[in-house]
Structures are given as C-alpha cells and as structure tokens.
PDB file of C-alpha atoms in Angstrom:
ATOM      1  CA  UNK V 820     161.915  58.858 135.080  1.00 59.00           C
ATOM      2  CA  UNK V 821     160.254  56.746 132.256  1.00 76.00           C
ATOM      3  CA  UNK V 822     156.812  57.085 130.470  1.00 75.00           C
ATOM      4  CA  UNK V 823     155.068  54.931 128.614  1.00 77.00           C
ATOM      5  CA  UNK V 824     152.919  56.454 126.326  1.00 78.00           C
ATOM      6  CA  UNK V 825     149.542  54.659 126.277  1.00 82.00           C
ATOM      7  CA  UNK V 826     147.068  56.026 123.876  1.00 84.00           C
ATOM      8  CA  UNK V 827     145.106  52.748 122.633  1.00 85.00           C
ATOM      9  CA  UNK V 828     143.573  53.589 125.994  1.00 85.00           C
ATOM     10  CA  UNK V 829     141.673  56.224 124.430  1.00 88.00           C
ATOM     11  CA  UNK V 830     139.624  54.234 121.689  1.00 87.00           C
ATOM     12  CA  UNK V 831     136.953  53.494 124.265  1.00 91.00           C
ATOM     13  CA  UNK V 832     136.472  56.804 124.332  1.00 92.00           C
ATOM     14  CA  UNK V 833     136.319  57.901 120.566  1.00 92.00           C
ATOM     15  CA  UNK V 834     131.945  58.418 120.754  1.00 92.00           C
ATOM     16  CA  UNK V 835     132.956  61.200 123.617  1.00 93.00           C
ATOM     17  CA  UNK V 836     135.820  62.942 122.014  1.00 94.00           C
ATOM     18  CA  UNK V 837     133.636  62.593 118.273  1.00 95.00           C
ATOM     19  CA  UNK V 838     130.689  64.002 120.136  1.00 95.00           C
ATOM     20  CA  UNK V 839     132.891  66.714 121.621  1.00 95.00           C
ATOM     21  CA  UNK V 840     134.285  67.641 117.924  1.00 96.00           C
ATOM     22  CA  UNK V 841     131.156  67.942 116.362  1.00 97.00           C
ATOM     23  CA  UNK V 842     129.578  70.448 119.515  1.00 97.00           C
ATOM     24  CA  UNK V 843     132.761  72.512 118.334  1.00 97.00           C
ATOM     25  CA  UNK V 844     132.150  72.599 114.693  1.00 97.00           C
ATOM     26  CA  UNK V 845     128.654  73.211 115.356  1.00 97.00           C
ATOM     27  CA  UNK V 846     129.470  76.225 117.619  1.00 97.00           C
ATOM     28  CA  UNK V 847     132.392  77.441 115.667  1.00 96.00           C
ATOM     29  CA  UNK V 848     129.968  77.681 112.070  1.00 96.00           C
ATOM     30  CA  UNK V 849     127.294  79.448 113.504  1.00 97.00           C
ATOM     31  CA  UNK V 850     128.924  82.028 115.577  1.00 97.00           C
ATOM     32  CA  UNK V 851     130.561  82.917 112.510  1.00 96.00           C
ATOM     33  CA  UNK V 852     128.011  82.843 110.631  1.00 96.00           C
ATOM     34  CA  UNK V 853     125.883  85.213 113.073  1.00 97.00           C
ATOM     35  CA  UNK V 854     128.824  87.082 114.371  1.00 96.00           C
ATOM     36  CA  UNK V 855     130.068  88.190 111.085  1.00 95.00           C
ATOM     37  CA  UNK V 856     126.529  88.889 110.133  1.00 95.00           C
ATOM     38  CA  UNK V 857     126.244  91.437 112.879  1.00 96.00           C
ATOM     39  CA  UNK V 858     129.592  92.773 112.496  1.00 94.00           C
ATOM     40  CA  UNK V 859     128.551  93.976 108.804  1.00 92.00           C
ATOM     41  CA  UNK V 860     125.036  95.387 110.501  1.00 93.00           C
ATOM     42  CA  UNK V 861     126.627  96.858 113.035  1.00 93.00           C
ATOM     43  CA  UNK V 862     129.776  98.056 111.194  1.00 91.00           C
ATOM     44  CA  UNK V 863     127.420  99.480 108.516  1.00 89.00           C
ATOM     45  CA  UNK V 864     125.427 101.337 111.437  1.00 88.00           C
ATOM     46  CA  UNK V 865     128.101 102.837 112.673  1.00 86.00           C
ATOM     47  CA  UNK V 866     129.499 104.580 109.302  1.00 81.00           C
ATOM     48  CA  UNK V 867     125.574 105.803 107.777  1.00 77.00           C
ATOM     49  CA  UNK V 868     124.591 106.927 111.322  1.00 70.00           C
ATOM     50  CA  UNK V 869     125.945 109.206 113.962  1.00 70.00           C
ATOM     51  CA  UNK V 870     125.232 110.616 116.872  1.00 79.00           C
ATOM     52  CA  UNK V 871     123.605 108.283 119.238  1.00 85.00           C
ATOM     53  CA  UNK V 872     124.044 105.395 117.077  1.00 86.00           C
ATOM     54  CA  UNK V 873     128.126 106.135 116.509  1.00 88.00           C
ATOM     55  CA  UNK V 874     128.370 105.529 119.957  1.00 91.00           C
ATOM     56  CA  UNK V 875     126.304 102.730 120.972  1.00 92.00           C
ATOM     57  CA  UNK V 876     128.238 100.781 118.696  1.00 92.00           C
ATOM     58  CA  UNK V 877     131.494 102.053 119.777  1.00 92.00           C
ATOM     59  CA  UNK V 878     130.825 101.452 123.399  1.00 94.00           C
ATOM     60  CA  UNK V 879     129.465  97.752 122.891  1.00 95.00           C
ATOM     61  CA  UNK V 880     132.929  97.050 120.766  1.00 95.00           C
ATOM     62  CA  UNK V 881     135.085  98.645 123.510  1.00 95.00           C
ATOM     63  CA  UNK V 882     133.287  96.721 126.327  1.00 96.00           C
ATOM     64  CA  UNK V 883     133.423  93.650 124.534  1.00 96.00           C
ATOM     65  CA  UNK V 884     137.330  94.191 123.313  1.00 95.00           C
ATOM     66  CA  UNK V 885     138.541  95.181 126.891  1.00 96.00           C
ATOM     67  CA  UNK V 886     136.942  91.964 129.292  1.00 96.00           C
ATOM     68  CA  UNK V 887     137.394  88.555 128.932  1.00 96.00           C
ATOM     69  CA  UNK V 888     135.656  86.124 127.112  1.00 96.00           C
ATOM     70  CA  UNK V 889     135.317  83.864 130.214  1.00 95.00           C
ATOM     71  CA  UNK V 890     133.168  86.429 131.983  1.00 96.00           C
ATOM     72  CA  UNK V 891     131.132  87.580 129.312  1.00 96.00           C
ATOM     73  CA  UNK V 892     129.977  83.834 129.428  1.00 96.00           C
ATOM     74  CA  UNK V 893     129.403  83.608 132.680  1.00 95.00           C
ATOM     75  CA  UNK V 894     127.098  86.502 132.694  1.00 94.00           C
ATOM     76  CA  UNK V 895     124.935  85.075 129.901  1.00 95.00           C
ATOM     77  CA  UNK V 896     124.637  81.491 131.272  1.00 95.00           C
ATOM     78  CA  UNK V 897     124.848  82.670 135.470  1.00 93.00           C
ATOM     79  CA  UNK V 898     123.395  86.345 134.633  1.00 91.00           C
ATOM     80  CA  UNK V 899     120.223  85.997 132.105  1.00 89.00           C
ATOM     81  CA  UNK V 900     118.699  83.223 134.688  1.00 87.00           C
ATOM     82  CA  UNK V 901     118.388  86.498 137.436  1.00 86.00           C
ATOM     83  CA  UNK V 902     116.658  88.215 134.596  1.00 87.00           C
ATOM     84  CA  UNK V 903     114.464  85.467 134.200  1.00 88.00           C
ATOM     85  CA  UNK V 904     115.760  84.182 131.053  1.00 89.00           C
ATOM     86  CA  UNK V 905     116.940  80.904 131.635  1.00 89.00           C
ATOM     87  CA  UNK V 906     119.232  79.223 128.270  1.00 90.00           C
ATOM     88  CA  UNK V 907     121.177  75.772 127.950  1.00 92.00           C
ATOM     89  CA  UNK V 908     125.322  75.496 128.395  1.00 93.00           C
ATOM     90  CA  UNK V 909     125.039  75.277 124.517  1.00 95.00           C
ATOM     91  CA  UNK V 910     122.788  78.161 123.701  1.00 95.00           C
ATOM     92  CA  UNK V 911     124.900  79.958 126.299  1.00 95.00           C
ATOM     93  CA  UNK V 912     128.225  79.528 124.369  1.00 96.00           C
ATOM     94  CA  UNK V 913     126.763  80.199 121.297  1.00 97.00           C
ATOM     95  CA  UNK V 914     125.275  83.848 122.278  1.00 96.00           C
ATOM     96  CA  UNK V 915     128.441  84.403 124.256  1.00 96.00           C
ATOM     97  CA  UNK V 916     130.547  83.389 121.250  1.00 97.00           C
ATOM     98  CA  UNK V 917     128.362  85.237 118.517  1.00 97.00           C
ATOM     99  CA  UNK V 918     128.519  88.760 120.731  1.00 97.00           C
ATOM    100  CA  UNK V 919     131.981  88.255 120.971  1.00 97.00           C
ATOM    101  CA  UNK V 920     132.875  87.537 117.330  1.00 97.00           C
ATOM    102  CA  UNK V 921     130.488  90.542 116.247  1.00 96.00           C
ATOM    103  CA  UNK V 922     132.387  93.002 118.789  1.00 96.00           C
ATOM    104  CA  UNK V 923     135.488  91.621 117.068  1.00 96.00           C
ATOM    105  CA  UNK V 924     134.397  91.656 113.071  1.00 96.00           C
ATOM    106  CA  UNK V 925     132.533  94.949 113.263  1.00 94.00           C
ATOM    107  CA  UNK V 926     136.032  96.580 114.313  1.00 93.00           C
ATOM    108  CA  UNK V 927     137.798  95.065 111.380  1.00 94.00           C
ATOM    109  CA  UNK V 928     134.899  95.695 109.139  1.00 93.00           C
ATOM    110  CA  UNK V 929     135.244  99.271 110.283  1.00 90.00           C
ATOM    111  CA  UNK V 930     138.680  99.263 109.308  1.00 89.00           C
ATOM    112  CA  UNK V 931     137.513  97.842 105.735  1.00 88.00           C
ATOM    113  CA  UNK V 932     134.946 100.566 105.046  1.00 86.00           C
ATOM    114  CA  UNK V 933     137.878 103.096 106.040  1.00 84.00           C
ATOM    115  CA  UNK V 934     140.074 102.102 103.954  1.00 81.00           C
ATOM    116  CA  UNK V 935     137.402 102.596 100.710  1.00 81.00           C
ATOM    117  CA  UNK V 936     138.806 106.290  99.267  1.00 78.00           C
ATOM    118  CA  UNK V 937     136.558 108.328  98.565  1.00 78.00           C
ATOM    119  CA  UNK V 938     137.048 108.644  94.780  1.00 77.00           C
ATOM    120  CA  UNK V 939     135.559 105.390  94.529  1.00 76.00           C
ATOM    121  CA  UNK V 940     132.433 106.773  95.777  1.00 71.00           C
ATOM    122  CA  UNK V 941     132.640 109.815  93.602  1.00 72.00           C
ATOM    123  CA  UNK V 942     133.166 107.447  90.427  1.00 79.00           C
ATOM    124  CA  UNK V 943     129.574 105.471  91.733  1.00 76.00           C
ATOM    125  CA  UNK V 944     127.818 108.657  91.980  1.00 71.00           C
ATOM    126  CA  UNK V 945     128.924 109.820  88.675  1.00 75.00           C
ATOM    127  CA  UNK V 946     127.648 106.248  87.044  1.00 74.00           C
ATOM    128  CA  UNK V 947     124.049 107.542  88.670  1.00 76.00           C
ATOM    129  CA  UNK V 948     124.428 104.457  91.313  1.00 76.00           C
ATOM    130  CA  UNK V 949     121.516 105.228  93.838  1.00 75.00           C
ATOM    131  CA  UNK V 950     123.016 105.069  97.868  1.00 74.00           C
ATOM    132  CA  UNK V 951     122.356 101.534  98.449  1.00 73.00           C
ATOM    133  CA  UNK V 952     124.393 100.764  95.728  1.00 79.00           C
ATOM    134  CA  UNK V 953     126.932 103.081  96.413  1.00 77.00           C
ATOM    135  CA  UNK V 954     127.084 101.305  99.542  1.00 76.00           C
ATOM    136  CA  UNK V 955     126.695  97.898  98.607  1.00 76.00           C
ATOM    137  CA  UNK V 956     128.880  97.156  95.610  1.00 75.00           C
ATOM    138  CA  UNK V 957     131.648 100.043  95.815  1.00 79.00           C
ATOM    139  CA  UNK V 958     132.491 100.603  99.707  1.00 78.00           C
ATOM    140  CA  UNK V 959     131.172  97.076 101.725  1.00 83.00           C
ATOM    141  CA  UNK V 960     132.156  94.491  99.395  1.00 85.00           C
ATOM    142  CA  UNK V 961     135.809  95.895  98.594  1.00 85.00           C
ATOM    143  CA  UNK V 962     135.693  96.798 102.330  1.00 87.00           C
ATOM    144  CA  UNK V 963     134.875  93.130 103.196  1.00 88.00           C
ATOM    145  CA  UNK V 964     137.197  91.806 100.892  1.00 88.00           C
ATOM    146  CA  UNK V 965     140.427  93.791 101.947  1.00 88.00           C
ATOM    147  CA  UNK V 966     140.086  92.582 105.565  1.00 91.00           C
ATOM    148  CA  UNK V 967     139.024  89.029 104.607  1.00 92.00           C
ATOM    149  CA  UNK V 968     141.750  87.457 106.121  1.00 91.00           C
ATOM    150  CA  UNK V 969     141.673  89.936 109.394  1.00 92.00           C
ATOM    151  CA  UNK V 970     138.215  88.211 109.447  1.00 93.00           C
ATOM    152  CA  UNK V 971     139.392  84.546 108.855  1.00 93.00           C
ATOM    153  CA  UNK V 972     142.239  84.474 111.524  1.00 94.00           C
ATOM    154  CA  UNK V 973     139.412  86.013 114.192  1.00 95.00           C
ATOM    155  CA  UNK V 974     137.076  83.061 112.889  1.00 96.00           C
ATOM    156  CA  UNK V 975     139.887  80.937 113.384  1.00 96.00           C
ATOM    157  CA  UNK V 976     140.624  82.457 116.752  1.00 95.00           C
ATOM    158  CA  UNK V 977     136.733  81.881 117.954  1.00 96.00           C
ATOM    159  CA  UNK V 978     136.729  78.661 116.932  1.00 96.00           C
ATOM    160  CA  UNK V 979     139.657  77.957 119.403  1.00 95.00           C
ATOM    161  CA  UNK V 980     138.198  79.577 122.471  1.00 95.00           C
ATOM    162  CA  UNK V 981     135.815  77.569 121.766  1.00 95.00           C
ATOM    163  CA  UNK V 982     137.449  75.691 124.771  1.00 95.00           C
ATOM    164  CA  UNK V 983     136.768  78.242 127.485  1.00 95.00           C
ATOM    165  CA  UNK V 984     133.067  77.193 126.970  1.00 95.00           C
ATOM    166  CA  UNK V 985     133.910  74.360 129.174  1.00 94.00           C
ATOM    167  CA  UNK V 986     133.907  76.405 132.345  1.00 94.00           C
ATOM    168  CA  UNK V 987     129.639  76.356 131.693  1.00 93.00           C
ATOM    169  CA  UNK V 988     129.661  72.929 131.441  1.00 90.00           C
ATOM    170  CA  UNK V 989     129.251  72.849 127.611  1.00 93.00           C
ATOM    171  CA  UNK V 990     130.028  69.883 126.098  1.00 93.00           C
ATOM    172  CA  UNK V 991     132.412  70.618 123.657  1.00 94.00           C
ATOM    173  CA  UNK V 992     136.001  69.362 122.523  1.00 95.00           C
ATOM    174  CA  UNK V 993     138.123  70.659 125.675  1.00 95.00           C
ATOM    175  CA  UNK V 994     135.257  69.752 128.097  1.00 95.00           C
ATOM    176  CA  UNK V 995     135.155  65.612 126.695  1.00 94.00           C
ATOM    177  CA  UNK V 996     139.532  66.102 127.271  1.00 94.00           C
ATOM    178  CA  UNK V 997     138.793  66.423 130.247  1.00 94.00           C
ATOM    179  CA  UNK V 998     135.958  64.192 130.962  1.00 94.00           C
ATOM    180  CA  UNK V 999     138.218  61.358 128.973  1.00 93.00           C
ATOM    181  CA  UNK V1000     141.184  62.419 131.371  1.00 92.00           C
ATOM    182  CA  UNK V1001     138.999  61.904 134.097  1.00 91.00           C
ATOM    183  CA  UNK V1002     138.592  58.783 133.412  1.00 91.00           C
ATOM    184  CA  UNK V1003     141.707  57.506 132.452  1.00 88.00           C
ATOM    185  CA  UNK V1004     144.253  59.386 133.992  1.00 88.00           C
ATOM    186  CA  UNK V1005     146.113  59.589 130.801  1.00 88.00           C
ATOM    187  CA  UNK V1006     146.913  63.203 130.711  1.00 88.00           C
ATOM    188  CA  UNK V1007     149.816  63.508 127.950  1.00 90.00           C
ATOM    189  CA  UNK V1008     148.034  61.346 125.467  1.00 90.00           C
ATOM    190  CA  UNK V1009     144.868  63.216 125.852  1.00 93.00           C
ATOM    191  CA  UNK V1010     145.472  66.700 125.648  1.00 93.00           C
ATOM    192  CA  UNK V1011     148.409  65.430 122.642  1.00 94.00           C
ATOM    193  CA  UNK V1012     145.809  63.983 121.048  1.00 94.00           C
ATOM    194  CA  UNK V1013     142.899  66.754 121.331  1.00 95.00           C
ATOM    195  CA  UNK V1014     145.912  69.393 120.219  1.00 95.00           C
ATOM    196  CA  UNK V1015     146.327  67.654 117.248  1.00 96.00           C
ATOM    197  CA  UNK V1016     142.257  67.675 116.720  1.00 96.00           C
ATOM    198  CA  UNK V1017     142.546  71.375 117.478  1.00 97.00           C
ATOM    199  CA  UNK V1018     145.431  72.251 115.098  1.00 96.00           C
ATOM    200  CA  UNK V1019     143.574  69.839 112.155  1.00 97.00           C
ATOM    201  CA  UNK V1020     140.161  72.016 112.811  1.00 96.00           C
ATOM    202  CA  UNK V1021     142.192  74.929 112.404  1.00 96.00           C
ATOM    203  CA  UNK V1022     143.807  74.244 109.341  1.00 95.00           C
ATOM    204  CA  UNK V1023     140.431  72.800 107.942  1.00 96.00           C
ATOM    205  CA  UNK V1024     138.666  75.886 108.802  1.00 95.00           C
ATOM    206  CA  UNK V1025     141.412  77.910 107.051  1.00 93.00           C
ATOM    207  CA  UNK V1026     141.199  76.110 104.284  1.00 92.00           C
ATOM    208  CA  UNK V1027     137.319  76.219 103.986  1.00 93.00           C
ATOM    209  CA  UNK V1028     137.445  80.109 104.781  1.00 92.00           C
ATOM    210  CA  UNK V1029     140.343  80.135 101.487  1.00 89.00           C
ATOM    211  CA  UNK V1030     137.846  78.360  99.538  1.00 89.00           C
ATOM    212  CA  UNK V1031     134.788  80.582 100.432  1.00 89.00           C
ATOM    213  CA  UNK V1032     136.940  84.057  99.911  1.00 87.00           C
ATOM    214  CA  UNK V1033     137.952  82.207  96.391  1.00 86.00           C
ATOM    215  CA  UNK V1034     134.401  82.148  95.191  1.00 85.00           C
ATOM    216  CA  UNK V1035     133.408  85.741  96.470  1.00 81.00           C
ATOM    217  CA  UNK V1036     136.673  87.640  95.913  1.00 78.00           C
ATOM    218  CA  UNK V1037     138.917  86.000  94.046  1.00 72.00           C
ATOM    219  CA  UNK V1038     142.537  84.077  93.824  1.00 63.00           C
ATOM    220  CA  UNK V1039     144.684  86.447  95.749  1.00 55.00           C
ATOM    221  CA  UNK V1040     142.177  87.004  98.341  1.00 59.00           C
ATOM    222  CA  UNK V1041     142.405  83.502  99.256  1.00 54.00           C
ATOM    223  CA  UNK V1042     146.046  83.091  99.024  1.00 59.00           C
ATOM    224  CA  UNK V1043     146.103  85.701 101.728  1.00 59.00           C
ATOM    225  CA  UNK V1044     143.797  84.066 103.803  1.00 57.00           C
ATOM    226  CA  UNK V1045     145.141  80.224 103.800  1.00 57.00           C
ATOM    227  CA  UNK V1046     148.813  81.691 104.419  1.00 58.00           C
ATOM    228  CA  UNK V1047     147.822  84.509 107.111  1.00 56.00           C
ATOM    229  CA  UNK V1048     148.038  82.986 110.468  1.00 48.00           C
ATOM    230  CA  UNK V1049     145.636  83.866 113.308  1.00 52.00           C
ATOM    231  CA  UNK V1050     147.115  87.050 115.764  1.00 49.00           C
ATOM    232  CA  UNK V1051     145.962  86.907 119.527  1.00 42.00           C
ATOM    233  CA  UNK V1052     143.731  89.722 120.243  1.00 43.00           C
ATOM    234  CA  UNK V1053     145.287  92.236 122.486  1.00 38.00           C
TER     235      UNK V1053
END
C-alpha cells in the first residue's frame, strides 16, 4: 500500500498550530517558574520544621507522586466548580501543572539539601553566619545546584505533558494536532510534524535551562544539564 505524504496541506493551518505553541510555552514557563518556587518553600519547610509540618509535606508529595497527572487535572477543572470555584481550561492546566511540578521539585530539592554534609554547616557557624545564612548560602544554593539537572529534565518532562492538558479542552500544542487532524485527515504529517515541534521545544528549553544554570552555578553545572536527558517518573 502507497502513501503520499501531503504536508503543504498544513500551511492553512500554521495561525492554529503557532497559537497552540505559544499556549505551551506560556504554560511550560510559568509552571516552572511557580512549581520550582514552591518546591524550594516547601522543600525548605520540610527540613527547618517537623512534626506536623514534616508530614504535611510528605503526604502532599506522595499523593501527588503516586496518581496520575490526568486526574489531578480533572479534579481541578471538573472538581473546584462543586466547590464553587469555577477556573478556565488554561488556568486549570496551569494550577494542575504547577502542583504537580512542586510535588516533583520539592522531592529532588529534598534530595539536594541531603546531600549538604554537615561540616559545611559547622564551617558557617564557625565564620559567625547567623541561620538564615547558614541556610541560604551554604546548604540551599549548593543543594539547588547539585540537583540542577534532576530539576531541568523534570522541567523538561512538564513541559511535555503539557499535552495531557488537552483532555480539558485547553488549547495547547497537542489539542490544535488534533483540531488540524480534524480537519484534514492528514494524520502522519500532523502528529510528524507537531513531534518535531515537541522535540525542538525540548531541546530549546534544555538549552535555555543550560544557559540559566551557567549564570547561577557555573560551567560544569550546565554541561550537566544540556547533556542529561529527561528520565520518566516512576
């Protein structure tokens, strides 16, 4: 059986896949931006306090780890609105995507802060460092920076299911596929065509995250995060 490849069909619909691309980026910077922010609060939280606190954080991780992405969506944009707290498809996604990314970085920021030894903190209390900067410049910033590229790849990751946001009717990258598809009925150049958009976001975000871990940490950090490739969460 022959196929003939058809994919000037698709310029038509280059303002719907564009539009689609941007939602993604858009998405994809500020969950990181928020979920990594509440990773560090919430990692932080979980190492100064106990008790109560400890495991709070430990239980929202371990829920978070352990179910699907897909239904933690669906219970923001189908469960808030029996609540009475009715949000968009977008601001859906992007809570669903930020609690998920936090669950995510606040484990590997964990990991980070464990991994300080504790003569490091004995050699800032000795230089009369107060607690906050104890805990600011000599166990979360080298914590941060050893798992940098942990952090990246899950970025990277969250920027890719990205897609499942779809199933809420956002209108992102996977969702104008298959809108486009729809309408054309050109399946293989389609989704060819949006996993090549996928794999050049990736790379592009990798590359940006490089960048960014150049300026805050330094050369090798960066190496380590543009050649570390993204590991599927178990």
């Amino acid at each position: 059986m022959s196929y003939t490849f058809q994919f000037g069909v698709l310029a038509q619909y280059q303002g719907e896949i564009l539009s689609g691309i941007w939602l993604t980026i858009k998405l994809s910077i500020l969950s990181i931006v928020l979920g990594s922010a509440a990773g560090v609060m919430l990692a932080s939280l979980r190492s100064i306090k106990g008790g109560a606190v400890r495991y709070l954080v430990d239980a929202y991780v371990e829920v978070i780890r352990n179910t699907p992405f897909l239904v933690q969506l669906f219970i923001v944009y189908f469960g808030l609105p029996g609540l009475g707290i009715r949000v968009g498809a977008d601001t859906a996604a992007l809570i669903g995507m930020t609690i998920n990314l936090a669950a995510y970085s606040t484990e590997i920021i964990r990991a980070g802060i464990e991994a300080v030894h504790k003569s490091q903190i004995e050699a800032g209390e000795a230089l009369g460092f107060s607690r906050f900067q104890i805990y600011r410049h000599v166990i979360l910033v080298p914590a941060v920076a050893k798992v940098y590229p942990a952090l990246c790849s899950q970025f990277v990751l969250m920027m890719l299911a990205s897609s499942i946001c779809s199933a809420i009717s956002t209108h992102e990258l996977a969702a104008s596929a298959a809108f486009v598809e729809s309408q054309t009925y050109r399946s293989f150049e389609v989704y060819i065509v949006v996993t090549l958009i996928y794999l050049a976001l990736a790379l592009a975000l990798r590359a940006a995250l490089g960048f960014i871990g150049m300026w805050l940490f330094g050369r090798r950090v960066a190496r380590r995060t543009m050649t570390a490739l993204p590991e599927v969460p178990a």
